[in-house]
Protein backbone atom coordinates (compact mmCIF):
# COMPACT_ATOMS: atom_id res chain seq x y z
CA UNK A 1 0.00 0.00 0.00
CA UNK A 2 1.41 3.40 -1.02
CA UNK A 3 1.59 6.44 1.28
CA UNK A 4 0.44 10.06 0.96
CA UNK A 5 2.43 12.63 2.95
CA UNK A 6 0.42 15.56 4.32
CA UNK A 7 2.89 18.19 5.47
CA UNK A 8 1.96 21.28 7.48
CA UNK A 9 4.14 24.31 8.10
CA UNK A 10 4.47 27.01 10.74
CA UNK A 11 1.68 27.84 13.19
CA UNK A 12 -0.72 25.24 11.80
CA UNK A 13 -0.40 23.49 15.18
CA UNK A 14 -2.50 26.46 16.45
CA UNK A 15 -5.43 25.63 14.20
CA UNK A 16 -8.77 25.85 16.06
CA UNK A 17 -7.38 28.06 18.82
CA UNK A 18 -7.60 31.50 17.11
CA UNK A 19 -8.95 33.18 13.95
CA UNK A 20 -11.92 30.80 13.50
CA UNK A 21 -13.46 33.17 10.93
CA UNK A 22 -10.46 32.55 8.66
CA UNK A 23 -9.40 28.98 9.46
CA UNK A 24 -12.50 27.42 11.08
CA UNK A 25 -12.71 25.83 14.52
CA UNK A 26 -11.25 22.40 13.82
CA UNK A 27 -7.87 21.55 15.31
CA UNK A 28 -4.90 20.01 13.51
CA UNK A 29 -5.74 16.72 15.27
CA UNK A 30 -9.23 16.94 13.68
CA UNK A 31 -7.59 17.56 10.29
CA UNK A 32 -5.42 14.47 10.76
CA UNK A 33 -8.57 12.36 11.38
CA UNK A 34 -10.17 13.87 8.24
CA UNK A 35 -7.04 13.01 6.21
CA UNK A 36 -6.87 9.49 7.65
CA UNK A 37 -10.50 8.93 6.58
CA UNK A 38 -9.79 10.28 3.08
CA UNK A 39 -6.73 8.02 2.74
CA UNK A 40 -8.55 4.95 4.06
CA UNK A 41 -11.38 5.55 1.56
CA UNK A 42 -8.80 5.67 -1.26
CA UNK A 43 -6.78 2.66 -0.07
CA UNK A 44 -3.57 4.54 0.78
CA UNK A 45 -1.62 5.10 4.00
CA UNK A 46 -1.33 8.53 5.62
CA UNK A 47 1.87 10.13 6.91
CA UNK A 48 0.74 13.36 8.63
CA UNK A 49 3.31 15.87 9.90
CA UNK A 50 3.63 19.47 11.11
CA UNK A 51 6.72 21.56 11.77
CA UNK A 52 7.42 25.19 12.59
CA UNK A 53 10.94 24.80 11.16
CA UNK A 54 11.82 25.38 7.51
CA UNK A 55 14.72 22.88 7.56
CA UNK A 56 12.52 20.12 8.96
CA UNK A 57 10.02 20.72 6.13
CA UNK A 58 12.86 20.63 3.58
CA UNK A 59 14.16 17.35 5.02
CA UNK A 60 10.63 15.88 4.76
CA UNK A 61 10.33 16.96 1.10
CA UNK A 62 13.73 15.47 0.23
CA UNK A 63 12.71 12.23 1.98
CA UNK A 64 9.41 12.28 0.06
CA UNK A 65 11.27 12.61 -3.25
CA UNK A 66 13.33 9.51 -2.43
CA UNK A 67 10.20 7.58 -1.34
CA UNK A 68 8.32 8.52 -4.52
CA UNK A 69 11.30 7.46 -6.66
CA UNK A 70 11.35 4.14 -4.77
CA UNK A 71 7.63 3.65 -5.47
CA UNK A 72 6.35 3.79 -1.89
CA UNK A 73 4.88 7.33 -1.94
CA UNK A 74 2.15 8.79 -4.19
CA UNK A 75 3.09 12.38 -3.42
CA UNK A 76 2.70 15.27 -1.00
CA UNK A 77 -0.07 17.64 0.08
CA UNK A 78 1.73 20.70 1.46
CA UNK A 79 0.28 23.55 3.47
CA UNK A 80 3.49 25.52 3.89
CA UNK A 81 1.76 28.23 5.96
CA UNK A 82 3.52 31.59 5.78
CA UNK A 83 6.65 29.96 4.26
CA UNK A 84 4.53 29.81 1.08
CA UNK A 85 5.12 33.53 0.66
CA UNK A 86 8.79 33.67 1.71
CA UNK A 87 10.69 30.46 1.09
CA UNK A 88 12.98 30.12 -1.90
CA UNK A 89 14.49 27.19 0.01
CA UNK A 90 11.19 25.26 -0.06
CA UNK A 91 10.80 26.08 -3.76
CA UNK A 92 14.28 24.67 -4.45
CA UNK A 93 13.65 21.58 -2.29
CA UNK A 94 10.42 20.69 -4.14
CA UNK A 95 12.06 21.23 -7.52
CA UNK A 96 15.15 19.23 -6.51
CA UNK A 97 13.19 16.36 -4.98
CA UNK A 98 11.09 15.93 -8.14
CA UNK A 99 8.14 15.01 -5.96
CA UNK A 100 4.47 15.32 -7.02
CA UNK A 101 3.11 18.01 -4.74
CA UNK A 102 -0.25 19.71 -4.24
CA UNK A 103 -0.10 23.17 -2.66
CA UNK A 104 -2.94 23.61 -0.21
CA UNK A 105 -4.36 26.55 1.72
CA UNK A 106 -7.31 26.49 4.08
CA UNK A 107 -8.20 30.10 3.29
CA UNK A 108 -8.50 31.79 -0.10
CA UNK A 109 -5.13 33.54 0.02
CA UNK A 110 -6.03 35.63 -3.06
CA UNK A 111 -8.94 37.25 -1.21
CA UNK A 112 -6.63 38.28 1.66
CA UNK A 113 -3.66 40.65 2.14
CA UNK A 114 -1.51 41.34 -0.94
CA UNK A 115 1.54 39.71 0.71
CA UNK A 116 -0.36 36.37 0.63
CA UNK A 117 -0.97 36.59 -3.15
CA UNK A 118 2.52 35.48 -4.13
CA UNK A 119 3.58 31.87 -3.66
CA UNK A 120 7.07 30.42 -4.05
CA UNK A 121 5.42 26.97 -4.01
CA UNK A 122 2.95 27.36 -6.93
CA UNK A 123 5.54 27.26 -9.77
CA UNK A 124 6.84 23.88 -8.53
CA UNK A 125 3.48 22.41 -7.48
CA UNK A 126 1.46 20.05 -9.68
CA UNK A 127 -1.77 21.76 -8.56
CA UNK A 128 -3.00 24.40 -6.12
CA UNK A 129 -6.06 24.36 -3.87
CA UNK A 130 -7.24 27.23 -1.67
CA UNK A 131 -10.35 28.42 0.11
CA UNK A 132 -12.18 25.16 0.84
CA UNK A 133 -11.51 25.32 4.57
CA UNK A 134 -10.07 22.19 6.16
CA UNK A 135 -12.22 20.08 3.77
CA UNK A 136 -9.59 21.09 1.20
CA UNK A 137 -7.22 18.52 2.73
CA UNK A 138 -9.52 15.63 1.74
CA UNK A 139 -10.10 17.20 -1.69
CA UNK A 140 -6.35 17.61 -2.22
CA UNK A 141 -5.71 13.96 -1.29
CA UNK A 142 -8.39 12.87 -3.78
CA UNK A 143 -6.87 15.19 -6.40
CA UNK A 144 -3.36 13.85 -5.84
CA UNK A 145 -4.61 10.29 -6.30
CA UNK A 146 -6.60 11.26 -9.42
CA UNK A 147 -3.45 12.76 -10.93
CA UNK A 148 -1.50 9.58 -10.13
CA UNK A 149 -3.99 7.29 -11.98
O1 LIG B 1 -4.80 29.43 4.46
C1 LIG B 1 -3.82 28.74 4.77
O2 LIG B 1 -3.88 27.53 4.93
C2 LIG B 1 -2.47 29.42 5.05
O3 LIG B 1 -1.45 28.60 4.49
C3 LIG B 1 -2.33 29.50 6.55
C4 LIG B 1 -1.11 30.28 7.02
C5 LIG B 1 -1.00 31.62 6.30
O4 LIG B 1 0.21 32.26 6.65
C6 LIG B 1 -1.08 31.47 4.79
O5 LIG B 1 -1.03 32.75 4.20
C7 LIG B 1 -2.38 30.79 4.40
C8 LIG B 1 -1.17 30.54 8.52
C9 LIG B 1 -1.30 29.33 9.36
C10 LIG B 1 -1.46 29.75 10.80
O6 LIG B 1 -2.69 29.28 11.25
C11 LIG B 1 -3.18 29.73 12.43
C12 LIG B 1 -4.39 29.20 12.82
C13 LIG B 1 -4.95 29.61 14.01
C14 LIG B 1 -4.30 30.54 14.80
C15 LIG B 1 -3.10 31.07 14.40
C16 LIG B 1 -2.53 30.65 13.22
PDB file of C-alpha atoms and ligand atoms in Angstrom:
ATOM      1  CA  UNK A   1       0.000   0.000   0.000  1.00  0.00           C
ATOM      2  CA  UNK A   2       1.410   3.397  -1.023  1.00  0.00           C
ATOM      3  CA  UNK A   3       1.588   6.437   1.276  1.00  0.00           C
ATOM      4  CA  UNK A   4       0.436  10.060   0.965  1.00  0.00           C
ATOM      5  CA  UNK A   5       2.433  12.629   2.947  1.00  0.00           C
ATOM      6  CA  UNK A   6       0.423  15.565   4.321  1.00  0.00           C
ATOM      7  CA  UNK A   7       2.890  18.190   5.466  1.00  0.00           C
ATOM      8  CA  UNK A   8       1.958  21.279   7.480  1.00  0.00           C
ATOM      9  CA  UNK A   9       4.142  24.309   8.098  1.00  0.00           C
ATOM     10  CA  UNK A  10       4.469  27.011  10.740  1.00  0.00           C
ATOM     11  CA  UNK A  11       1.685  27.837  13.190  1.00  0.00           C
ATOM     12  CA  UNK A  12      -0.715  25.245  11.801  1.00  0.00           C
ATOM     13  CA  UNK A  13      -0.404  23.490  15.179  1.00  0.00           C
ATOM     14  CA  UNK A  14      -2.496  26.457  16.450  1.00  0.00           C
ATOM     15  CA  UNK A  15      -5.434  25.630  14.203  1.00  0.00           C
ATOM     16  CA  UNK A  16      -8.768  25.852  16.056  1.00  0.00           C
ATOM     17  CA  UNK A  17      -7.380  28.064  18.817  1.00  0.00           C
ATOM     18  CA  UNK A  18      -7.604  31.497  17.114  1.00  0.00           C
ATOM     19  CA  UNK A  19      -8.948  33.179  13.947  1.00  0.00           C
ATOM     20  CA  UNK A  20     -11.922  30.801  13.498  1.00  0.00           C
ATOM     21  CA  UNK A  21     -13.458  33.174  10.927  1.00  0.00           C
ATOM     22  CA  UNK A  22     -10.455  32.554   8.655  1.00  0.00           C
ATOM     23  CA  UNK A  23      -9.398  28.983   9.464  1.00  0.00           C
ATOM     24  CA  UNK A  24     -12.498  27.421  11.084  1.00  0.00           C
ATOM     25  CA  UNK A  25     -12.712  25.834  14.522  1.00  0.00           C
ATOM     26  CA  UNK A  26     -11.250  22.404  13.824  1.00  0.00           C
ATOM     27  CA  UNK A  27      -7.872  21.545  15.312  1.00  0.00           C
ATOM     28  CA  UNK A  28      -4.904  20.007  13.508  1.00  0.00           C
ATOM     29  CA  UNK A  29      -5.741  16.717  15.269  1.00  0.00           C
ATOM     30  CA  UNK A  30      -9.227  16.936  13.685  1.00  0.00           C
ATOM     31  CA  UNK A  31      -7.586  17.558  10.292  1.00  0.00           C
ATOM     32  CA  UNK A  32      -5.417  14.470  10.765  1.00  0.00           C
ATOM     33  CA  UNK A  33      -8.568  12.364  11.376  1.00  0.00           C
ATOM     34  CA  UNK A  34     -10.170  13.867   8.245  1.00  0.00           C
ATOM     35  CA  UNK A  35      -7.043  13.011   6.210  1.00  0.00           C
ATOM     36  CA  UNK A  36      -6.872   9.490   7.650  1.00  0.00           C
ATOM     37  CA  UNK A  37     -10.498   8.926   6.577  1.00  0.00           C
ATOM     38  CA  UNK A  38      -9.789  10.282   3.077  1.00  0.00           C
ATOM     39  CA  UNK A  39      -6.732   8.020   2.740  1.00  0.00           C
ATOM     40  CA  UNK A  40      -8.554   4.947   4.063  1.00  0.00           C
ATOM     41  CA  UNK A  41     -11.379   5.545   1.556  1.00  0.00           C
ATOM     42  CA  UNK A  42      -8.805   5.665  -1.261  1.00  0.00           C
ATOM     43  CA  UNK A  43      -6.779   2.657  -0.073  1.00  0.00           C
ATOM     44  CA  UNK A  44      -3.571   4.539   0.776  1.00  0.00           C
ATOM     45  CA  UNK A  45      -1.624   5.103   3.998  1.00  0.00           C
ATOM     46  CA  UNK A  46      -1.328   8.525   5.623  1.00  0.00           C
ATOM     47  CA  UNK A  47       1.866  10.133   6.906  1.00  0.00           C
ATOM     48  CA  UNK A  48       0.739  13.364   8.629  1.00  0.00           C
ATOM     49  CA  UNK A  49       3.308  15.874   9.902  1.00  0.00           C
ATOM     50  CA  UNK A  50       3.631  19.472  11.107  1.00  0.00           C
ATOM     51  CA  UNK A  51       6.720  21.559  11.768  1.00  0.00           C
ATOM     52  CA  UNK A  52       7.419  25.185  12.592  1.00  0.00           C
ATOM     53  CA  UNK A  53      10.943  24.802  11.164  1.00  0.00           C
ATOM     54  CA  UNK A  54      11.821  25.385   7.511  1.00  0.00           C
ATOM     55  CA  UNK A  55      14.722  22.879   7.562  1.00  0.00           C
ATOM     56  CA  UNK A  56      12.517  20.116   8.958  1.00  0.00           C
ATOM     57  CA  UNK A  57      10.015  20.718   6.129  1.00  0.00           C
ATOM     58  CA  UNK A  58      12.861  20.634   3.580  1.00  0.00           C
ATOM     59  CA  UNK A  59      14.158  17.347   5.018  1.00  0.00           C
ATOM     60  CA  UNK A  60      10.632  15.881   4.762  1.00  0.00           C
ATOM     61  CA  UNK A  61      10.330  16.959   1.096  1.00  0.00           C
ATOM     62  CA  UNK A  62      13.728  15.467   0.226  1.00  0.00           C
ATOM     63  CA  UNK A  63      12.713  12.226   1.985  1.00  0.00           C
ATOM     64  CA  UNK A  64       9.408  12.279   0.056  1.00  0.00           C
ATOM     65  CA  UNK A  65      11.274  12.614  -3.248  1.00  0.00           C
ATOM     66  CA  UNK A  66      13.330   9.512  -2.431  1.00  0.00           C
ATOM     67  CA  UNK A  67      10.205   7.580  -1.341  1.00  0.00           C
ATOM     68  CA  UNK A  68       8.318   8.520  -4.518  1.00  0.00           C
ATOM     69  CA  UNK A  69      11.299   7.460  -6.658  1.00  0.00           C
ATOM     70  CA  UNK A  70      11.353   4.144  -4.771  1.00  0.00           C
ATOM     71  CA  UNK A  71       7.635   3.654  -5.468  1.00  0.00           C
ATOM     72  CA  UNK A  72       6.350   3.790  -1.885  1.00  0.00           C
ATOM     73  CA  UNK A  73       4.881   7.329  -1.942  1.00  0.00           C
ATOM     74  CA  UNK A  74       2.155   8.787  -4.190  1.00  0.00           C
ATOM     75  CA  UNK A  75       3.091  12.385  -3.417  1.00  0.00           C
ATOM     76  CA  UNK A  76       2.703  15.272  -0.997  1.00  0.00           C
ATOM     77  CA  UNK A  77      -0.072  17.638   0.082  1.00  0.00           C
ATOM     78  CA  UNK A  78       1.731  20.702   1.459  1.00  0.00           C
ATOM     79  CA  UNK A  79       0.279  23.550   3.471  1.00  0.00           C
ATOM     80  CA  UNK A  80       3.489  25.519   3.887  1.00  0.00           C
ATOM     81  CA  UNK A  81       1.763  28.228   5.959  1.00  0.00           C
ATOM     82  CA  UNK A  82       3.517  31.588   5.785  1.00  0.00           C
ATOM     83  CA  UNK A  83       6.647  29.956   4.260  1.00  0.00           C
ATOM     84  CA  UNK A  84       4.529  29.809   1.079  1.00  0.00           C
ATOM     85  CA  UNK A  85       5.121  33.527   0.661  1.00  0.00           C
ATOM     86  CA  UNK A  86       8.791  33.672   1.709  1.00  0.00           C
ATOM     87  CA  UNK A  87      10.694  30.461   1.094  1.00  0.00           C
ATOM     88  CA  UNK A  88      12.978  30.118  -1.902  1.00  0.00           C
ATOM     89  CA  UNK A  89      14.495  27.187   0.011  1.00  0.00           C
ATOM     90  CA  UNK A  90      11.194  25.257  -0.058  1.00  0.00           C
ATOM     91  CA  UNK A  91      10.796  26.079  -3.763  1.00  0.00           C
ATOM     92  CA  UNK A  92      14.279  24.674  -4.451  1.00  0.00           C
ATOM     93  CA  UNK A  93      13.646  21.584  -2.288  1.00  0.00           C
ATOM     94  CA  UNK A  94      10.418  20.694  -4.140  1.00  0.00           C
ATOM     95  CA  UNK A  95      12.065  21.226  -7.519  1.00  0.00           C
ATOM     96  CA  UNK A  96      15.146  19.232  -6.509  1.00  0.00           C
ATOM     97  CA  UNK A  97      13.189  16.357  -4.985  1.00  0.00           C
ATOM     98  CA  UNK A  98      11.090  15.932  -8.142  1.00  0.00           C
ATOM     99  CA  UNK A  99       8.137  15.007  -5.959  1.00  0.00           C
ATOM    100  CA  UNK A 100       4.474  15.317  -7.023  1.00  0.00           C
ATOM    101  CA  UNK A 101       3.106  18.007  -4.742  1.00  0.00           C
ATOM    102  CA  UNK A 102      -0.252  19.713  -4.241  1.00  0.00           C
ATOM    103  CA  UNK A 103      -0.099  23.171  -2.662  1.00  0.00           C
ATOM    104  CA  UNK A 104      -2.941  23.611  -0.210  1.00  0.00           C
ATOM    105  CA  UNK A 105      -4.357  26.555   1.722  1.00  0.00           C
ATOM    106  CA  UNK A 106      -7.311  26.486   4.077  1.00  0.00           C
ATOM    107  CA  UNK A 107      -8.199  30.099   3.289  1.00  0.00           C
ATOM    108  CA  UNK A 108      -8.498  31.786  -0.102  1.00  0.00           C
ATOM    109  CA  UNK A 109      -5.131  33.540   0.022  1.00  0.00           C
ATOM    110  CA  UNK A 110      -6.030  35.629  -3.057  1.00  0.00           C
ATOM    111  CA  UNK A 111      -8.936  37.249  -1.206  1.00  0.00           C
ATOM    112  CA  UNK A 112      -6.631  38.280   1.660  1.00  0.00           C
ATOM    113  CA  UNK A 113      -3.665  40.646   2.144  1.00  0.00           C
ATOM    114  CA  UNK A 114      -1.515  41.339  -0.943  1.00  0.00           C
ATOM    115  CA  UNK A 115       1.537  39.713   0.708  1.00  0.00           C
ATOM    116  CA  UNK A 116      -0.361  36.375   0.633  1.00  0.00           C
ATOM    117  CA  UNK A 117      -0.969  36.594  -3.149  1.00  0.00           C
ATOM    118  CA  UNK A 118       2.518  35.484  -4.134  1.00  0.00           C
ATOM    119  CA  UNK A 119       3.584  31.874  -3.657  1.00  0.00           C
ATOM    120  CA  UNK A 120       7.072  30.417  -4.047  1.00  0.00           C
ATOM    121  CA  UNK A 121       5.419  26.968  -4.007  1.00  0.00           C
ATOM    122  CA  UNK A 122       2.948  27.363  -6.932  1.00  0.00           C
ATOM    123  CA  UNK A 123       5.542  27.261  -9.770  1.00  0.00           C
ATOM    124  CA  UNK A 124       6.842  23.880  -8.531  1.00  0.00           C
ATOM    125  CA  UNK A 125       3.476  22.407  -7.481  1.00  0.00           C
ATOM    126  CA  UNK A 126       1.456  20.046  -9.675  1.00  0.00           C
ATOM    127  CA  UNK A 127      -1.773  21.760  -8.564  1.00  0.00           C
ATOM    128  CA  UNK A 128      -2.997  24.398  -6.122  1.00  0.00           C
ATOM    129  CA  UNK A 129      -6.061  24.356  -3.869  1.00  0.00           C
ATOM    130  CA  UNK A 130      -7.236  27.230  -1.666  1.00  0.00           C
ATOM    131  CA  UNK A 131     -10.347  28.419   0.111  1.00  0.00           C
ATOM    132  CA  UNK A 132     -12.177  25.160   0.843  1.00  0.00           C
ATOM    133  CA  UNK A 133     -11.513  25.321   4.573  1.00  0.00           C
ATOM    134  CA  UNK A 134     -10.071  22.189   6.162  1.00  0.00           C
ATOM    135  CA  UNK A 135     -12.216  20.080   3.772  1.00  0.00           C
ATOM    136  CA  UNK A 136      -9.590  21.085   1.201  1.00  0.00           C
ATOM    137  CA  UNK A 137      -7.220  18.519   2.733  1.00  0.00           C
ATOM    138  CA  UNK A 138      -9.522  15.630   1.737  1.00  0.00           C
ATOM    139  CA  UNK A 139     -10.102  17.202  -1.687  1.00  0.00           C
ATOM    140  CA  UNK A 140      -6.346  17.610  -2.216  1.00  0.00           C
ATOM    141  CA  UNK A 141      -5.708  13.955  -1.292  1.00  0.00           C
ATOM    142  CA  UNK A 142      -8.389  12.866  -3.782  1.00  0.00           C
ATOM    143  CA  UNK A 143      -6.873  15.195  -6.398  1.00  0.00           C
ATOM    144  CA  UNK A 144      -3.358  13.852  -5.838  1.00  0.00           C
ATOM    145  CA  UNK A 145      -4.605  10.286  -6.305  1.00  0.00           C
ATOM    146  CA  UNK A 146      -6.602  11.261  -9.417  1.00  0.00           C
ATOM    147  CA  UNK A 147      -3.449  12.759 -10.929  1.00  0.00           C
ATOM    148  CA  UNK A 148      -1.500   9.576 -10.128  1.00  0.00           C
ATOM    149  CA  UNK A 149      -3.987   7.291 -11.981  1.00  0.00           C
TER     150      UNK A 149
HETATM  151  O1  LIG B   1      -4.804  29.431   4.464  1.00  0.00           O
HETATM  152  C1  LIG B   1      -3.821  28.743   4.766  1.00  0.00           C
HETATM  153  O2  LIG B   1      -3.879  27.526   4.930  1.00  0.00           O
HETATM  154  C2  LIG B   1      -2.468  29.419   5.048  1.00  0.00           C
HETATM  155  O3  LIG B   1      -1.449  28.601   4.490  1.00  0.00           O
HETATM  156  C3  LIG B   1      -2.335  29.504   6.551  1.00  0.00           C
HETATM  157  C4  LIG B   1      -1.108  30.279   7.015  1.00  0.00           C
HETATM  158  C5  LIG B   1      -1.001  31.622   6.304  1.00  0.00           C
HETATM  159  O4  LIG B   1       0.215  32.262   6.650  1.00  0.00           O
HETATM  160  C6  LIG B   1      -1.081  31.472   4.794  1.00  0.00           C
HETATM  161  O5  LIG B   1      -1.026  32.752   4.199  1.00  0.00           O
HETATM  162  C7  LIG B   1      -2.378  30.789   4.397  1.00  0.00           C
HETATM  163  C8  LIG B   1      -1.171  30.542   8.519  1.00  0.00           C
HETATM  164  C9  LIG B   1      -1.295  29.328   9.357  1.00  0.00           C
HETATM  165  C10 LIG B   1      -1.456  29.753  10.798  1.00  0.00           C
HETATM  166  O6  LIG B   1      -2.691  29.281  11.253  1.00  0.00           O
HETATM  167  C11 LIG B   1      -3.180  29.732  12.434  1.00  0.00           C
HETATM  168  C12 LIG B   1      -4.390  29.201  12.823  1.00  0.00           C
HETATM  169  C13 LIG B   1      -4.948  29.614  14.006  1.00  0.00           C
HETATM  170  C14 LIG B   1      -4.303  30.544  14.802  1.00  0.00           C
HETATM  171  C15 LIG B   1      -3.102  31.066  14.404  1.00  0.00           C
HETATM  172  C16 LIG B   1      -2.532  30.647  13.219  1.00  0.00           C
END
